[in-house]
Every structure is written in structure tokens, then in C-alpha cells.
Amino acid sequence: MRTPLRAALLGIAVTLAGYALFAGWLGLHADGYLDARDRATARATGVVVEDGIGEDLDIRVRWTDGTGGTHVQRFGVYDTDRYAEGADFRVAYDPTADDPRGFPADPDETAEEDDLIVPVLLGAAVALPLTLVWLWRGLRFRLTARRPGRPATARVRTGTRRAAWRASRGTWLELTGPEGRTRWQRVMWHPALHEAPAELPVTAHGTGRRTVVTLPDGTRLVPLGRLRDHPPSGAVLDDDAMRTDLRDAFVLPPGTTAAPPWHEAAASAGLGALLGLVLGVVMTGPSPTGTLAAVLACTTLTTSVWLLSAPQP
């Protein structure tokens, strides 16, 4: 299977699998919450003993069930002005439970339920564009590749950008047409570039902002971004399209291609997990449901973005 296609399928798989885990985890807890609320057929009137708790301005309510048991429970509510300290708060609970859990008896107070359902919808709003980016990239590649070709000379360059926590590498083509005009195009890495000479004749398809370059052996390189009139800013370009690390000290069998940079994938996933852990603790407090959901969401997002950046071995 072709390298760009493998990357696209992996990117889509990561996005969909990550979203499925995220939605499944929250959906499971939402289903449990709704089932428990449906069994809450008894009613009691509690008293708000504390209000304005946390960033969401939750309330703490003391209420008594039908057996005389007293409970102090925290509730999330939308109408925070209505439930000040000392105000009554209607509670629904399951009369058959030994230690019943209270639910807001007001059907308009669905804050806890929405905290489980709304993130699933927001996750879908992120997963869908990530998937569509891959589809659009493939469609744009095929349409551009069908345009008439023109001869050009390509010089393969490796561009390195330094970020605060990592250095990212990308493959660039310095394209010079018959008229002598030079332009720059970033492409997805392909194993054929490892054997490419310093300069090679290519065929450039497309006009204006989009160009698909075909190598002499027929390999078509997937473009990333627009065709540039100037070298990319912020990137250091060199002529080495090969890896320059310890793995190059070993002789590989003919036809063996470089392995994907899984250490970068692990770093991206680890960064997302750490970011999700921090966001989950800050936003949801001690809730393991919200924290794990944030970890799954952020890990999926950072890994998908890493794959969209066309990582280079």
C-alpha cells in the first residue's frame, strides 16, 4: 500500500477510534445516569446549605429521604440565582435504594446530564473536520494530478522547524521551471525520495496554488499547502532527505523502507494525555469520568494533528 494512503488511513483510524472511545465512555455513564434518574420516583424538599461552589457555581443541598436518612449532596444547576443558601431545592430519588442518590426534581435543571452528553456532540464537531481534511486532501490531490503536466527540475530539501518542545521536519521541493522561475512546495514524505539525486527532472501538474509533482519513476507526491513563491519562513532547509540518526549506522536489506517515527507519535499522544489530565482535573475536579474523557479527547486530537502534519522518518 502506498505511503500517503497508509498515513491517511491511519489518521482516519486514530480519529474515529479515539472518538469512539471518548463517546463510548461518556455514553456509558450518561446511560447509567438516565437509568438511575428514571428510577427516582420519590420526591423530597431539601435546603441549600452552600452556593457558588467552584467555577460552575454549584450548590450543596441537605435533604431527607422517606426513611429518615439525611443526605448532603452537591448539585450542578443552571439557575444559580434561584438557589441561594437557605432556599428550598426539590430532590427526586429512588425509594427502593439503600443509599439513594438525589436528582434535581426540576426537569429544567439538567446540568449534570448535559455535562455527559454535550461533550460527545462537541467531540463529533472536532472528529468530523479531522476526517474531512484527509478526504479533502485526497480529492484535491487526484483532481490536481489530472491537470496537464509541465517539465521542471526539483531539488529535494528537508525543512526543520524548532518549537518549544520538539523539532518538526518536513519535505520540501524546490521547483525550477523551464523559464527559470523557482517556487517551493511542501509534500508528504515518500520512500522514493531517499534514492533521489540532488536534482532530478519531474513533471509538475496543476497551476497556481496547487501542484502535484510526479517523479521520473511515476511516483506522485501529495502536496501539503500551497505552492510558494518564497522559501518557507521559520524553517531551516538542507539538502539531506535521509535520516541522520543512529539507525543509519545499520545496513538494511534492499527494498526496506524507513520505519514511521513512532517516538514522535508516542510524544504527541503523551502530550495530549498530560494536557487532558490537567484540563480534566481543573475543569471537573475529582470526577474520574470527566478526567478520563478529557484525556481521551486530547490524546486523540494531538495524535491526529501530528499525523496531519505529515511526519517524516
PDB file of C-alpha atoms in Angstrom:
ATOM      1  CA  MET A   1       0.000   0.000   0.000  1.00  0.00           C
ATOM      2  CA  ARG A   2       1.285   3.483  -0.844  1.00  0.00           C
ATOM      3  CA  THR A   3       2.825   5.505   1.969  1.00  0.00           C
ATOM      4  CA  PRO A   4       0.448   8.526   1.756  1.00  0.00           C
ATOM      5  CA  LEU A   5      -2.563   6.200   1.720  1.00  0.00           C
ATOM      6  CA  ARG A   6      -1.287   4.372   4.800  1.00  0.00           C
ATOM      7  CA  ALA A   7      -0.840   7.703   6.576  1.00  0.00           C
ATOM      8  CA  ALA A   8      -4.345   8.833   5.607  1.00  0.00           C
ATOM      9  CA  LEU A   9      -5.948   5.569   6.732  1.00  0.00           C
ATOM     10  CA  LEU A  10      -4.026   5.672   9.986  1.00  0.00           C
ATOM     11  CA  GLY A  11      -5.048   9.293  10.567  1.00  0.00           C
ATOM     12  CA  ILE A  12      -8.721   8.489   9.961  1.00  0.00           C
ATOM     13  CA  ALA A  13      -8.497   5.359  12.122  1.00  0.00           C
ATOM     14  CA  VAL A  14      -6.925   7.280  15.013  1.00  0.00           C
ATOM     15  CA  THR A  15      -9.604   9.969  14.804  1.00  0.00           C
ATOM     16  CA  LEU A  16     -12.549   7.581  14.617  1.00  0.00           C
ATOM     17  CA  ALA A  17     -11.220   5.108  17.194  1.00  0.00           C
ATOM     18  CA  GLY A  18     -10.345   7.889  19.625  1.00  0.00           C
ATOM     19  CA  TYR A  19     -13.755   9.498  19.216  1.00  0.00           C
ATOM     20  CA  ALA A  20     -15.482   6.108  19.620  1.00  0.00           C
ATOM     21  CA  LEU A  21     -13.688   5.537  22.933  1.00  0.00           C
ATOM     22  CA  PHE A  22     -14.470   9.088  24.055  1.00  0.00           C
ATOM     23  CA  ALA A  23     -18.146   8.882  23.089  1.00  0.00           C
ATOM     24  CA  GLY A  24     -18.485   5.338  24.431  1.00  0.00           C
ATOM     25  CA  TRP A  25     -17.033   6.252  27.821  1.00  0.00           C
ATOM     26  CA  LEU A  26     -19.300   9.261  28.274  1.00  0.00           C
ATOM     27  CA  GLY A  27     -22.277   7.487  26.695  1.00  0.00           C
ATOM     28  CA  LEU A  28     -21.954   4.602  29.129  1.00  0.00           C
ATOM     29  CA  HIS A  29     -22.047   6.962  32.099  1.00  0.00           C
ATOM     30  CA  ALA A  30     -24.856   9.025  30.557  1.00  0.00           C
ATOM     31  CA  ASP A  31     -26.928   5.878  30.090  1.00  0.00           C
ATOM     32  CA  GLY A  32     -26.326   4.897  33.722  1.00  0.00           C
ATOM     33  CA  TYR A  33     -27.271   8.394  34.872  1.00  0.00           C
ATOM     34  CA  LEU A  34     -30.512   8.416  32.879  1.00  0.00           C
ATOM     35  CA  ASP A  35     -31.488   4.944  34.104  1.00  0.00           C
ATOM     36  CA  ALA A  36     -30.906   5.957  37.719  1.00  0.00           C
ATOM     37  CA  ARG A  37     -32.878   9.159  37.240  1.00  0.00           C
ATOM     38  CA  ASP A  38     -35.799   7.245  35.722  1.00  0.00           C
ATOM     39  CA  ARG A  39     -35.972   5.146  38.898  1.00  0.00           C
ATOM     40  CA  ALA A  40     -36.084   8.307  41.029  1.00  0.00           C
ATOM     41  CA  THR A  41     -39.868   8.421  41.509  1.00  0.00           C
ATOM     42  CA  ALA A  42     -39.993   9.753  45.076  1.00  0.00           C
ATOM     43  CA  ARG A  43     -39.743  13.444  45.950  1.00  0.00           C
ATOM     44  CA  ALA A  44     -38.285  15.345  48.875  1.00  0.00           C
ATOM     45  CA  THR A  45     -37.638  19.002  49.658  1.00  0.00           C
ATOM     46  CA  GLY A  46     -34.111  19.855  50.657  1.00  0.00           C
ATOM     47  CA  VAL A  47     -32.382  23.053  51.773  1.00  0.00           C
ATOM     48  CA  VAL A  48     -29.428  24.697  50.053  1.00  0.00           C
ATOM     49  CA  VAL A  49     -26.641  24.829  52.652  1.00  0.00           C
ATOM     50  CA  GLU A  50     -23.959  26.267  50.349  1.00  0.00           C
ATOM     51  CA  ASP A  51     -23.993  28.010  46.982  1.00  0.00           C
ATOM     52  CA  GLY A  52     -21.487  29.367  44.476  1.00  0.00           C
ATOM     53  CA  ILE A  53     -19.241  26.280  44.647  1.00  0.00           C
ATOM     54  CA  GLY A  54     -16.466  26.180  42.052  1.00  0.00           C
ATOM     55  CA  GLU A  55     -16.385  27.853  38.651  1.00  0.00           C
ATOM     56  CA  ASP A  56     -19.812  26.437  37.748  1.00  0.00           C
ATOM     57  CA  LEU A  57     -21.393  27.877  40.923  1.00  0.00           C
ATOM     58  CA  ASP A  58     -22.779  24.524  42.067  1.00  0.00           C
ATOM     59  CA  ILE A  59     -24.888  24.178  45.215  1.00  0.00           C
ATOM     60  CA  ARG A  60     -24.801  21.779  48.183  1.00  0.00           C
ATOM     61  CA  VAL A  61     -28.158  20.552  49.446  1.00  0.00           C
ATOM     62  CA  ARG A  62     -29.232  18.767  52.646  1.00  0.00           C
ATOM     63  CA  TRP A  63     -32.250  16.556  52.130  1.00  0.00           C
ATOM     64  CA  THR A  64     -34.006  13.698  53.927  1.00  0.00           C
ATOM     65  CA  ASP A  65     -35.423  10.575  52.273  1.00  0.00           C
ATOM     66  CA  GLY A  66     -38.619   8.720  53.207  1.00  0.00           C
ATOM     67  CA  THR A  67     -36.852   6.506  55.750  1.00  0.00           C
ATOM     68  CA  GLY A  68     -35.470   9.482  57.659  1.00  0.00           C
ATOM     69  CA  GLY A  69     -31.944   9.244  56.276  1.00  0.00           C
ATOM     70  CA  THR A  70     -30.217  12.597  55.859  1.00  0.00           C
ATOM     71  CA  HIS A  71     -28.036  13.300  52.819  1.00  0.00           C
ATOM     72  CA  VAL A  72     -25.789  16.206  51.884  1.00  0.00           C
ATOM     73  CA  GLN A  73     -25.189  16.281  48.133  1.00  0.00           C
ATOM     74  CA  ARG A  74     -23.685  18.618  45.563  1.00  0.00           C
ATOM     75  CA  PHE A  75     -25.771  19.524  42.525  1.00  0.00           C
ATOM     76  CA  GLY A  76     -24.991  21.341  39.322  1.00  0.00           C
ATOM     77  CA  VAL A  77     -27.717  23.796  38.291  1.00  0.00           C
ATOM     78  CA  TYR A  78     -28.257  26.356  35.563  1.00  0.00           C
ATOM     79  CA  ASP A  79     -30.404  28.840  37.509  1.00  0.00           C
ATOM     80  CA  THR A  80     -27.752  29.704  40.100  1.00  0.00           C
ATOM     81  CA  ASP A  81     -29.505  32.899  41.188  1.00  0.00           C
ATOM     82  CA  ARG A  82     -32.630  30.964  42.147  1.00  0.00           C
ATOM     83  CA  TYR A  83     -30.902  28.585  44.552  1.00  0.00           C
ATOM     84  CA  ALA A  84     -29.108  30.770  47.070  1.00  0.00           C
ATOM     85  CA  GLU A  85     -28.139  29.497  50.509  1.00  0.00           C
ATOM     86  CA  GLY A  86     -31.247  28.769  52.573  1.00  0.00           C
ATOM     87  CA  ALA A  87     -33.531  28.265  49.558  1.00  0.00           C
ATOM     88  CA  ASP A  88     -35.646  25.131  49.077  1.00  0.00           C
ATOM     89  CA  PHE A  89     -34.497  22.584  46.470  1.00  0.00           C
ATOM     90  CA  ARG A  90     -36.744  19.778  45.296  1.00  0.00           C
ATOM     91  CA  VAL A  91     -34.972  16.399  45.063  1.00  0.00           C
ATOM     92  CA  ALA A  92     -36.021  13.215  43.262  1.00  0.00           C
ATOM     93  CA  TYR A  93     -34.670   9.856  44.465  1.00  0.00           C
ATOM     94  CA  ASP A  94     -35.144   6.111  44.171  1.00  0.00           C
ATOM     95  CA  PRO A  95     -37.245   4.998  47.178  1.00  0.00           C
ATOM     96  CA  THR A  96     -36.043   1.382  46.843  1.00  0.00           C
ATOM     97  CA  ALA A  97     -32.321   2.166  47.123  1.00  0.00           C
ATOM     98  CA  ASP A  98     -30.497   1.610  50.407  1.00  0.00           C
ATOM     99  CA  ASP A  99     -28.458   4.794  49.943  1.00  0.00           C
ATOM    100  CA  PRO A 100     -30.475   6.788  47.399  1.00  0.00           C
ATOM    101  CA  ARG A 101     -28.856   9.291  45.082  1.00  0.00           C
ATOM    102  CA  GLY A 102     -30.647  12.578  44.627  1.00  0.00           C
ATOM    103  CA  PHE A 103     -31.503  14.217  41.316  1.00  0.00           C
ATOM    104  CA  PRO A 104     -32.928  17.690  40.658  1.00  0.00           C
ATOM    105  CA  ALA A 105     -36.706  17.334  40.579  1.00  0.00           C
ATOM    106  CA  ASP A 106     -36.953  20.390  38.297  1.00  0.00           C
ATOM    107  CA  PRO A 107     -36.896  18.986  34.728  1.00  0.00           C
ATOM    108  CA  ASP A 108     -35.154  22.142  33.506  1.00  0.00           C
ATOM    109  CA  GLU A 109     -32.132  21.551  35.745  1.00  0.00           C
ATOM    110  CA  THR A 110     -30.178  19.119  33.536  1.00  0.00           C
ATOM    111  CA  ALA A 111     -26.643  20.386  34.128  1.00  0.00           C
ATOM    112  CA  GLU A 112     -25.152  17.028  35.137  1.00  0.00           C
ATOM    113  CA  GLU A 113     -26.860  15.208  32.284  1.00  0.00           C
ATOM    114  CA  ASP A 114     -25.685  17.805  29.779  1.00  0.00           C
ATOM    115  CA  ASP A 115     -22.117  17.522  31.099  1.00  0.00           C
ATOM    116  CA  LEU A 116     -22.137  13.935  29.820  1.00  0.00           C
ATOM    117  CA  ILE A 117     -23.997  14.409  26.535  1.00  0.00           C
ATOM    118  CA  VAL A 118     -22.766  17.789  25.243  1.00  0.00           C
ATOM    119  CA  PRO A 119     -19.052  16.771  25.151  1.00  0.00           C
ATOM    120  CA  VAL A 120     -19.996  13.886  22.835  1.00  0.00           C
ATOM    121  CA  LEU A 121     -21.537  16.374  20.404  1.00  0.00           C
ATOM    122  CA  LEU A 122     -18.541  18.688  20.714  1.00  0.00           C
ATOM    123  CA  GLY A 123     -16.224  15.733  20.090  1.00  0.00           C
ATOM    124  CA  ALA A 124     -18.142  14.889  16.922  1.00  0.00           C
ATOM    125  CA  ALA A 125     -17.756  18.513  15.806  1.00  0.00           C
ATOM    126  CA  VAL A 126     -13.969  18.026  16.067  1.00  0.00           C
ATOM    127  CA  ALA A 127     -13.703  14.461  14.731  1.00  0.00           C
ATOM    128  CA  LEU A 128     -15.732  15.222  11.604  1.00  0.00           C
ATOM    129  CA  PRO A 129     -13.464  18.051  10.327  1.00  0.00           C
ATOM    130  CA  LEU A 130     -10.341  15.993  11.077  1.00  0.00           C
ATOM    131  CA  THR A 131     -11.720  13.164   8.939  1.00  0.00           C
ATOM    132  CA  LEU A 132     -12.874  15.534   6.197  1.00  0.00           C
ATOM    133  CA  VAL A 133      -9.385  17.074   5.998  1.00  0.00           C
ATOM    134  CA  TRP A 134      -7.973  13.702   4.923  1.00  0.00           C
ATOM    135  CA  LEU A 135     -10.763  13.181   2.392  1.00  0.00           C
ATOM    136  CA  TRP A 136     -10.341  16.699   1.019  1.00  0.00           C
ATOM    137  CA  ARG A 137      -6.570  16.235   0.790  1.00  0.00           C
ATOM    138  CA  GLY A 138      -7.045  13.053  -1.249  1.00  0.00           C
ATOM    139  CA  LEU A 139      -9.711  14.566  -3.511  1.00  0.00           C
ATOM    140  CA  ARG A 140      -7.635  17.689  -4.148  1.00  0.00           C
ATOM    141  CA  PHE A 141      -4.607  15.502  -4.932  1.00  0.00           C
ATOM    142  CA  ARG A 142      -6.497  13.454  -7.527  1.00  0.00           C
ATOM    143  CA  LEU A 143      -8.058  16.490  -9.209  1.00  0.00           C
ATOM    144  CA  THR A 144      -4.747  18.347  -9.388  1.00  0.00           C
ATOM    145  CA  ALA A 145      -2.876  15.279 -10.679  1.00  0.00           C
ATOM    146  CA  ARG A 146      -5.258  15.139 -13.663  1.00  0.00           C
ATOM    147  CA  ARG A 147      -4.238  18.588 -14.866  1.00  0.00           C
ATOM    148  CA  PRO A 148      -1.742  18.914 -17.730  1.00  0.00           C
ATOM    149  CA  GLY A 149       1.873  18.463 -16.701  1.00  0.00           C
ATOM    150  CA  ARG A 150       4.863  20.658 -17.428  1.00  0.00           C
ATOM    151  CA  PRO A 151       8.562  19.800 -17.073  1.00  0.00           C
ATOM    152  CA  ALA A 152      10.511  21.147 -14.125  1.00  0.00           C
ATOM    153  CA  THR A 153      13.643  20.461 -12.126  1.00  0.00           C
ATOM    154  CA  ALA A 154      13.190  19.543  -8.471  1.00  0.00           C
ATOM    155  CA  ARG A 155      15.668  19.818  -5.648  1.00  0.00           C
ATOM    156  CA  VAL A 156      14.651  17.823  -2.554  1.00  0.00           C
ATOM    157  CA  ARG A 157      15.057  19.783   0.659  1.00  0.00           C
ATOM    158  CA  THR A 158      14.385  18.932   4.301  1.00  0.00           C
ATOM    159  CA  GLY A 159      12.932  21.775   6.371  1.00  0.00           C
ATOM    160  CA  THR A 160      13.320  21.784  10.141  1.00  0.00           C
ATOM    161  CA  ARG A 161      11.317  23.998  12.456  1.00  0.00           C
ATOM    162  CA  ARG A 162      12.247  24.379  16.101  1.00  0.00           C
ATOM    163  CA  ALA A 163       9.365  24.529  18.565  1.00  0.00           C
ATOM    164  CA  ALA A 164       9.410  24.940  22.314  1.00  0.00           C
ATOM    165  CA  TRP A 165       9.285  21.180  22.964  1.00  0.00           C
ATOM    166  CA  ARG A 166      10.283  19.497  19.694  1.00  0.00           C
ATOM    167  CA  ALA A 167      11.792  19.933  16.255  1.00  0.00           C
ATOM    168  CA  SER A 168       9.471  19.127  13.326  1.00  0.00           C
ATOM    169  CA  ARG A 169      10.749  18.055   9.940  1.00  0.00           C
ATOM    170  CA  GLY A 170       9.084  18.411   6.569  1.00  0.00           C
ATOM    171  CA  THR A 171       9.952  17.599   2.959  1.00  0.00           C
ATOM    172  CA  TRP A 172      10.117  20.478   0.509  1.00  0.00           C
ATOM    173  CA  LEU A 173      10.647  20.575  -3.228  1.00  0.00           C
ATOM    174  CA  GLU A 174      12.473  23.499  -4.757  1.00  0.00           C
ATOM    175  CA  LEU A 175      10.905  23.566  -8.234  1.00  0.00           C
ATOM    176  CA  THR A 176      12.512  25.398 -11.134  1.00  0.00           C
ATOM    177  CA  GLY A 177      10.588  25.648 -14.389  1.00  0.00           C
ATOM    178  CA  PRO A 178      11.966  25.993 -17.929  1.00  0.00           C
ATOM    179  CA  GLU A 179      11.592  29.761 -17.668  1.00  0.00           C
ATOM    180  CA  GLY A 180      13.964  29.799 -14.677  1.00  0.00           C
ATOM    181  CA  ARG A 181      11.357  30.692 -12.031  1.00  0.00           C
ATOM    182  CA  THR A 182      11.834  28.882  -8.701  1.00  0.00           C
ATOM    183  CA  ARG A 183       8.995  28.010  -6.329  1.00  0.00           C
ATOM    184  CA  TRP A 184       8.669  25.857  -3.195  1.00  0.00           C
ATOM    185  CA  GLN A 185       6.157  23.119  -2.431  1.00  0.00           C
ATOM    186  CA  ARG A 186       5.868  21.059   0.760  1.00  0.00           C
ATOM    187  CA  VAL A 187       4.947  17.408   0.162  1.00  0.00           C
ATOM    188  CA  MET A 188       4.201  14.285   2.174  1.00  0.00           C
ATOM    189  CA  TRP A 189       7.321  12.197   2.621  1.00  0.00           C
ATOM    190  CA  HIS A 190       7.724   9.160   0.333  1.00  0.00           C
ATOM    191  CA  PRO A 191      10.389   6.400   0.365  1.00  0.00           C
ATOM    192  CA  ALA A 192      11.250   7.199  -3.269  1.00  0.00           C
ATOM    193  CA  LEU A 193      12.811  10.451  -2.081  1.00  0.00           C
ATOM    194  CA  HIS A 194      15.533   8.517  -0.253  1.00  0.00           C
ATOM    195  CA  GLU A 195      17.053   7.497  -3.584  1.00  0.00           C
ATOM    196  CA  ALA A 196      16.517  10.837  -5.285  1.00  0.00           C
ATOM    197  CA  PRO A 197      19.626  12.662  -6.549  1.00  0.00           C
ATOM    198  CA  ALA A 198      20.385  16.244  -5.627  1.00  0.00           C
ATOM    199  CA  GLU A 199      18.393  17.451  -8.621  1.00  0.00           C
ATOM    200  CA  LEU A 200      16.023  15.450 -10.770  1.00  0.00           C
ATOM    201  CA  PRO A 201      13.659  16.094 -13.654  1.00  0.00           C
ATOM    202  CA  VAL A 202       9.998  15.959 -12.662  1.00  0.00           C
ATOM    203  CA  THR A 203       6.587  16.736 -14.082  1.00  0.00           C
ATOM    204  CA  ALA A 204       4.526  19.361 -12.263  1.00  0.00           C
ATOM    205  CA  HIS A 205       0.753  19.098 -12.620  1.00  0.00           C
ATOM    206  CA  GLY A 206      -1.618  21.930 -11.825  1.00  0.00           C
ATOM    207  CA  THR A 207      -1.416  25.660 -11.920  1.00  0.00           C
ATOM    208  CA  GLY A 208      -1.412  28.472  -9.427  1.00  0.00           C
ATOM    209  CA  ARG A 209      -1.641  27.452  -5.788  1.00  0.00           C
ATOM    210  CA  ARG A 210      -1.798  23.635  -6.126  1.00  0.00           C
ATOM    211  CA  THR A 211       0.842  21.397  -7.712  1.00  0.00           C
ATOM    212  CA  VAL A 212       1.287  17.626  -7.822  1.00  0.00           C
ATOM    213  CA  VAL A 213       4.824  16.578  -8.687  1.00  0.00           C
ATOM    214  CA  THR A 214       5.491  13.281 -10.485  1.00  0.00           C
ATOM    215  CA  LEU A 215       8.951  11.725 -10.110  1.00  0.00           C
ATOM    216  CA  PRO A 216      10.714  10.019 -13.038  1.00  0.00           C
ATOM    217  CA  ASP A 217       9.632   6.569 -11.750  1.00  0.00           C
ATOM    218  CA  GLY A 218       5.974   7.647 -11.795  1.00  0.00           C
ATOM    219  CA  THR A 219       5.636   8.334  -8.053  1.00  0.00           C
ATOM    220  CA  ARG A 220       3.232  11.204  -7.412  1.00  0.00           C
ATOM    221  CA  LEU A 221       3.912  13.252  -4.285  1.00  0.00           C
ATOM    222  CA  VAL A 222       0.995  14.529  -2.212  1.00  0.00           C
ATOM    223  CA  PRO A 223       1.221  18.316  -1.748  1.00  0.00           C
ATOM    224  CA  LEU A 224       0.762  19.961   1.648  1.00  0.00           C
ATOM    225  CA  GLY A 225      -0.379  23.551   1.488  1.00  0.00           C
ATOM    226  CA  ARG A 226       0.058  25.992  -1.312  1.00  0.00           C
ATOM    227  CA  LEU A 227       2.814  26.479  -3.859  1.00  0.00           C
ATOM    228  CA  ARG A 228       5.072  29.239  -2.511  1.00  0.00           C
ATOM    229  CA  ASP A 229       6.955  31.981  -4.321  1.00  0.00           C
ATOM    230  CA  HIS A 230       9.468  32.262  -1.471  1.00  0.00           C
ATOM    231  CA  PRO A 231      11.249  29.764   0.808  1.00  0.00           C
ATOM    232  CA  PRO A 232       9.221  28.810   3.898  1.00  0.00           C
ATOM    233  CA  SER A 233       9.779  31.203   6.758  1.00  0.00           C
ATOM    234  CA  GLY A 234      10.893  29.824  10.086  1.00  0.00           C
ATOM    235  CA  ALA A 235      12.297  26.605   8.598  1.00  0.00           C
ATOM    236  CA  VAL A 236      15.953  25.721   8.094  1.00  0.00           C
ATOM    237  CA  LEU A 237      16.327  23.957   4.718  1.00  0.00           C
ATOM    238  CA  ASP A 238      19.048  21.438   3.941  1.00  0.00           C
ATOM    239  CA  ASP A 239      19.680  19.047   1.069  1.00  0.00           C
ATOM    240  CA  ASP A 240      19.535  15.836   3.118  1.00  0.00           C
ATOM    241  CA  ALA A 241      16.343  13.860   2.526  1.00  0.00           C
ATOM    242  CA  MET A 242      17.727  10.934   4.522  1.00  0.00           C
ATOM    243  CA  ARG A 243      17.532  10.279   8.235  1.00  0.00           C
ATOM    244  CA  THR A 244      20.525  11.379  10.243  1.00  0.00           C
ATOM    245  CA  ASP A 245      20.356   9.330  13.429  1.00  0.00           C
ATOM    246  CA  LEU A 246      21.721   6.128  14.926  1.00  0.00           C
ATOM    247  CA  ARG A 247      19.559   3.923  12.677  1.00  0.00           C
ATOM    248  CA  ASP A 248      21.663   4.984   9.683  1.00  0.00           C
ATOM    249  CA  ALA A 249      24.625   3.112  11.153  1.00  0.00           C
ATOM    250  CA  PHE A 250      22.960  -0.209  10.210  1.00  0.00           C
ATOM    251  CA  VAL A 251      22.780  -1.795   6.774  1.00  0.00           C
ATOM    252  CA  LEU A 252      19.192  -2.617   5.851  1.00  0.00           C
ATOM    253  CA  PRO A 253      18.136  -5.215   3.265  1.00  0.00           C
ATOM    254  CA  PRO A 254      17.382  -3.874  -0.224  1.00  0.00           C
ATOM    255  CA  GLY A 255      13.851  -2.560  -0.532  1.00  0.00           C
ATOM    256  CA  THR A 256      13.482  -1.904   3.188  1.00  0.00           C
ATOM    257  CA  THR A 257      11.870   1.459   3.858  1.00  0.00           C
ATOM    258  CA  ALA A 258      12.316   3.638   6.893  1.00  0.00           C
ATOM    259  CA  ALA A 259      10.014   2.988   9.811  1.00  0.00           C
ATOM    260  CA  PRO A 260       7.487   5.667  10.802  1.00  0.00           C
ATOM    261  CA  PRO A 261       8.657   7.964  13.600  1.00  0.00           C
ATOM    262  CA  TRP A 262       6.717   6.193  16.336  1.00  0.00           C
ATOM    263  CA  HIS A 263       8.679   8.002  19.029  1.00  0.00           C
ATOM    264  CA  GLU A 264       7.099  11.229  17.783  1.00  0.00           C
ATOM    265  CA  ALA A 265       3.677   9.566  17.836  1.00  0.00           C
ATOM    266  CA  ALA A 266       4.254   8.492  21.433  1.00  0.00           C
ATOM    267  CA  ALA A 267       5.398  12.005  22.332  1.00  0.00           C
ATOM    268  CA  SER A 268       2.299  13.536  20.729  1.00  0.00           C
ATOM    269  CA  ALA A 269      -0.004  11.068  22.447  1.00  0.00           C
ATOM    270  CA  GLY A 270       1.770  11.599  25.769  1.00  0.00           C
ATOM    271  CA  LEU A 271       1.477  15.355  25.451  1.00  0.00           C
ATOM    272  CA  GLY A 272      -2.239  15.024  24.725  1.00  0.00           C
ATOM    273  CA  ALA A 273      -2.742  12.699  27.691  1.00  0.00           C
ATOM    274  CA  LEU A 274      -0.940  15.101  30.014  1.00  0.00           C
ATOM    275  CA  LEU A 275      -2.890  18.072  28.683  1.00  0.00           C
ATOM    276  CA  GLY A 276      -6.163  16.154  29.057  1.00  0.00           C
ATOM    277  CA  LEU A 277      -5.277  15.131  32.604  1.00  0.00           C
ATOM    278  CA  VAL A 278      -4.600  18.732  33.599  1.00  0.00           C
ATOM    279  CA  LEU A 279      -7.740  20.041  31.885  1.00  0.00           C
ATOM    280  CA  GLY A 280      -9.851  17.235  33.359  1.00  0.00           C
ATOM    281  CA  VAL A 281      -8.684  17.883  36.911  1.00  0.00           C
ATOM    282  CA  VAL A 282      -9.083  21.663  36.561  1.00  0.00           C
ATOM    283  CA  MET A 283     -12.478  21.553  34.839  1.00  0.00           C
ATOM    284  CA  THR A 284     -14.150  18.567  36.506  1.00  0.00           C
ATOM    285  CA  GLY A 285     -12.361  18.341  39.847  1.00  0.00           C
ATOM    286  CA  PRO A 286     -12.240  14.853  41.339  1.00  0.00           C
ATOM    287  CA  SER A 287     -14.598  13.344  38.730  1.00  0.00           C
ATOM    288  CA  PRO A 288     -12.834  10.353  37.093  1.00  0.00           C
ATOM    289  CA  THR A 289     -15.450  10.325  34.328  1.00  0.00           C
ATOM    290  CA  GLY A 290     -14.698  13.869  33.183  1.00  0.00           C
ATOM    291  CA  THR A 291     -10.939  13.474  33.632  1.00  0.00           C
ATOM    292  CA  LEU A 292     -10.683  10.282  31.574  1.00  0.00           C
ATOM    293  CA  ALA A 293     -12.921  11.796  28.895  1.00  0.00           C
ATOM    294  CA  ALA A 294     -10.601  14.818  28.685  1.00  0.00           C
ATOM    295  CA  VAL A 295      -7.556  12.522  28.435  1.00  0.00           C
ATOM    296  CA  LEU A 296      -9.134  10.538  25.577  1.00  0.00           C
ATOM    297  CA  ALA A 297     -10.206  13.697  23.742  1.00  0.00           C
ATOM    298  CA  CYS A 298      -6.862  15.489  23.993  1.00  0.00           C
ATOM    299  CA  THR A 299      -4.830  12.381  23.145  1.00  0.00           C
ATOM    300  CA  THR A 300      -6.915  11.812  20.022  1.00  0.00           C
ATOM    301  CA  LEU A 301      -6.634  15.452  18.993  1.00  0.00           C
ATOM    302  CA  THR A 302      -2.850  15.788  19.376  1.00  0.00           C
ATOM    303  CA  THR A 303      -2.165  12.445  17.656  1.00  0.00           C
ATOM    304  CA  SER A 304      -4.481  13.296  14.755  1.00  0.00           C
ATOM    305  CA  VAL A 305      -2.899  16.725  14.304  1.00  0.00           C
ATOM    306  CA  TRP A 306       0.560  15.076  14.370  1.00  0.00           C
ATOM    307  CA  LEU A 307      -0.491  12.723  11.570  1.00  0.00           C
ATOM    308  CA  LEU A 308      -1.962  15.592   9.531  1.00  0.00           C
ATOM    309  CA  SER A 309       1.394  17.361   9.737  1.00  0.00           C
ATOM    310  CA  ALA A 310       2.862  14.515   7.604  1.00  0.00           C
ATOM    311  CA  PRO A 311       5.541  13.207   9.994  1.00  0.00           C
ATOM    312  CA  GLN A 312       8.820  12.313   8.354  1.00  0.00           C
ATOM    313  CA  PRO A 313      11.129   9.417   9.336  1.00  0.00           C
TER     314      PRO A 313
END
